[in-house]
Coordinates of C-alpha atoms in Angstrom, one line a residue:
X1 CA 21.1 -32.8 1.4
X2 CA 23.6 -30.5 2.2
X3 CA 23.4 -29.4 -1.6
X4 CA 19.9 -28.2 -1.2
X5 CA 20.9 -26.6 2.2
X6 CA 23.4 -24.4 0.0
X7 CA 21.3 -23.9 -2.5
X8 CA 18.2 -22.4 -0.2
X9 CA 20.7 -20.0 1.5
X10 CA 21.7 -18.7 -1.4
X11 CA 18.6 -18.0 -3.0
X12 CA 17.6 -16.4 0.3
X13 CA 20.8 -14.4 0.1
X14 CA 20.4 -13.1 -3.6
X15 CA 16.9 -12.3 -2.8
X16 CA 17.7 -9.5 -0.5
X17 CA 19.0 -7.5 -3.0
X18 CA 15.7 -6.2 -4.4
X19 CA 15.1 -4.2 -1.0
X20 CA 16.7 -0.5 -0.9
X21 CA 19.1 0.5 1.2
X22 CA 18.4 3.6 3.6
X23 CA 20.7 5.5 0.9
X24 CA 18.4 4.6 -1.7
X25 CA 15.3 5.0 0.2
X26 CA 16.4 8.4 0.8
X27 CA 17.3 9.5 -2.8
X28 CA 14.2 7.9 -4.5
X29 CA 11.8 9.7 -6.5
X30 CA 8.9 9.6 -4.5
X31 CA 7.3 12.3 -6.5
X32 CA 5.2 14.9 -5.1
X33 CA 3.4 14.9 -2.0
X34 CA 0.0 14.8 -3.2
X35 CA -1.9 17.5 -2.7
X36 CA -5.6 16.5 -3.2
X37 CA -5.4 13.2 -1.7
X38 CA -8.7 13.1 -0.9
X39 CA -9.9 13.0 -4.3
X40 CA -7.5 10.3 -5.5
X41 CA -8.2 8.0 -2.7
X42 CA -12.2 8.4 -3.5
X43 CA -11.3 8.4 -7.0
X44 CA -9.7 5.0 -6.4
X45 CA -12.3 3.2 -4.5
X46 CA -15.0 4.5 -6.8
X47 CA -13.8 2.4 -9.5
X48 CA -13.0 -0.3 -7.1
X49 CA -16.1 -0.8 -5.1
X50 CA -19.7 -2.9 -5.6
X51 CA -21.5 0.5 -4.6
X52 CA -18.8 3.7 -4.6
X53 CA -21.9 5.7 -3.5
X54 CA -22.7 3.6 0.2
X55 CA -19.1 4.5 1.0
X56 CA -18.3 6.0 4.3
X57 CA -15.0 7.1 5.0
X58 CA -14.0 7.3 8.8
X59 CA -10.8 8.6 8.6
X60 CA -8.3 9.2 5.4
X61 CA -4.8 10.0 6.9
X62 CA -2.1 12.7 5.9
X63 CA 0.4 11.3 3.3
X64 CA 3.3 10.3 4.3
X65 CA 6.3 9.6 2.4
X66 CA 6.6 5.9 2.3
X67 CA 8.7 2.9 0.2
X68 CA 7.0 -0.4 0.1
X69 CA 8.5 -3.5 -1.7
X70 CA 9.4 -7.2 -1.5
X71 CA 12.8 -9.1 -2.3
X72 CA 11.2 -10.1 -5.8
X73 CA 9.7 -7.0 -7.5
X74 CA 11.8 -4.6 -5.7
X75 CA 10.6 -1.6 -4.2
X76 CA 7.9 1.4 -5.3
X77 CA 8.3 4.2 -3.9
X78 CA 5.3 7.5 -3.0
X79 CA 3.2 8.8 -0.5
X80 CA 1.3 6.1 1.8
X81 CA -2.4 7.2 2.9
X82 CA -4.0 5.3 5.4
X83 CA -8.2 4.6 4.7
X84 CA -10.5 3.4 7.2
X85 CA -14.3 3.2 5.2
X86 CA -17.3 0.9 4.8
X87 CA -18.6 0.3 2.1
X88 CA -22.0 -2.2 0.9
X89 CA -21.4 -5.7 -1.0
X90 CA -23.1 -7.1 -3.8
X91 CA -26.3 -7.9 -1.6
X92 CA -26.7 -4.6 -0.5
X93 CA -25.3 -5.3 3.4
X94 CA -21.9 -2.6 4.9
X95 CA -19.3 -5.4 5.8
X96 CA -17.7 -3.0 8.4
X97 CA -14.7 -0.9 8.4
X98 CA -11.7 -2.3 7.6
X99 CA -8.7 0.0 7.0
X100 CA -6.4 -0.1 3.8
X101 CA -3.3 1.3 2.8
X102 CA -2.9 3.4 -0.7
X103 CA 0.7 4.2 -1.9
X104 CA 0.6 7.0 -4.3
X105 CA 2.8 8.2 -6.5
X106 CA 2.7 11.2 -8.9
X107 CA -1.6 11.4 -8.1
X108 CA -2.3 7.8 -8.9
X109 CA -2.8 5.0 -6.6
X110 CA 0.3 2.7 -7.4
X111 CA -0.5 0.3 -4.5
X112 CA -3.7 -0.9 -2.8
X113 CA -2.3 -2.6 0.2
X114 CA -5.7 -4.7 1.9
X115 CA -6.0 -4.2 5.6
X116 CA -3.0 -2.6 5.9
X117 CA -0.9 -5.5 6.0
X118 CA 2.3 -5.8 3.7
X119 CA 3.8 -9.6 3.6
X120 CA 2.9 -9.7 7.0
X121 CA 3.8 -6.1 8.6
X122 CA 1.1 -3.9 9.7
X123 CA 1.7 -0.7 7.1
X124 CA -1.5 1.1 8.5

């Protein structure tokens, strides 16, 4: 038992490396701070949604620069918009805003981050 107790604590342990430190957070390549947002956040959902057209955006925030990652892939690293839209489903109904998070790097979408939430933290 105590075995296994060791063995947990140091998987735990090792998997902490794969988050930056605030050095490395700070001299990432975060690319540049996009420019026409906008687009590449209606870009995005238009490939992503039932009906791109029956969206209604409510607010698409400035870009901010932003790292987001986990202790297994590491982290990415870009420019974190904020969406709050509605949108219909396949039966033709809006399901009601919900807000998502977008990280962007170099004009893409790199991340799609659902409701905001990031392995339980509130991102947006």
């Amino acid at each position: 038992m105590k075995n296994i107790i060791v063995a947990v604590l140091l998987t735990l342990l090792a998997g902490c490396a794969g988050l930056p430190t605030q050095q490395e957070a700070a001299a990432a390549d975060y690319g540049p701070m996009p420019t026409n947002y906008e687009e590449i956040v209606k870009s995005f959902y238009g490939g992503m949604l039932k009906d791109p057209d029956s969206a209604q955006y409510k607010n698409i925030s400035f870009p901010r620069q932003h790292w987001l990652g986990d202790r297994i892939t590491g982290a990415k690293y870009g420019y974190l918009v904020c969406v709050t839209l509605n949108a219909k489903n396949s039966y033709g109904a809006y399901v009601g805003y919900k807000t998502d998070g977008l990280l962007i790097q170099y004009d893409s979408v790199i991340l799609h981050v659902p409701n905001g939430m990031w392995f339980g933290r509130q991102v947006c």
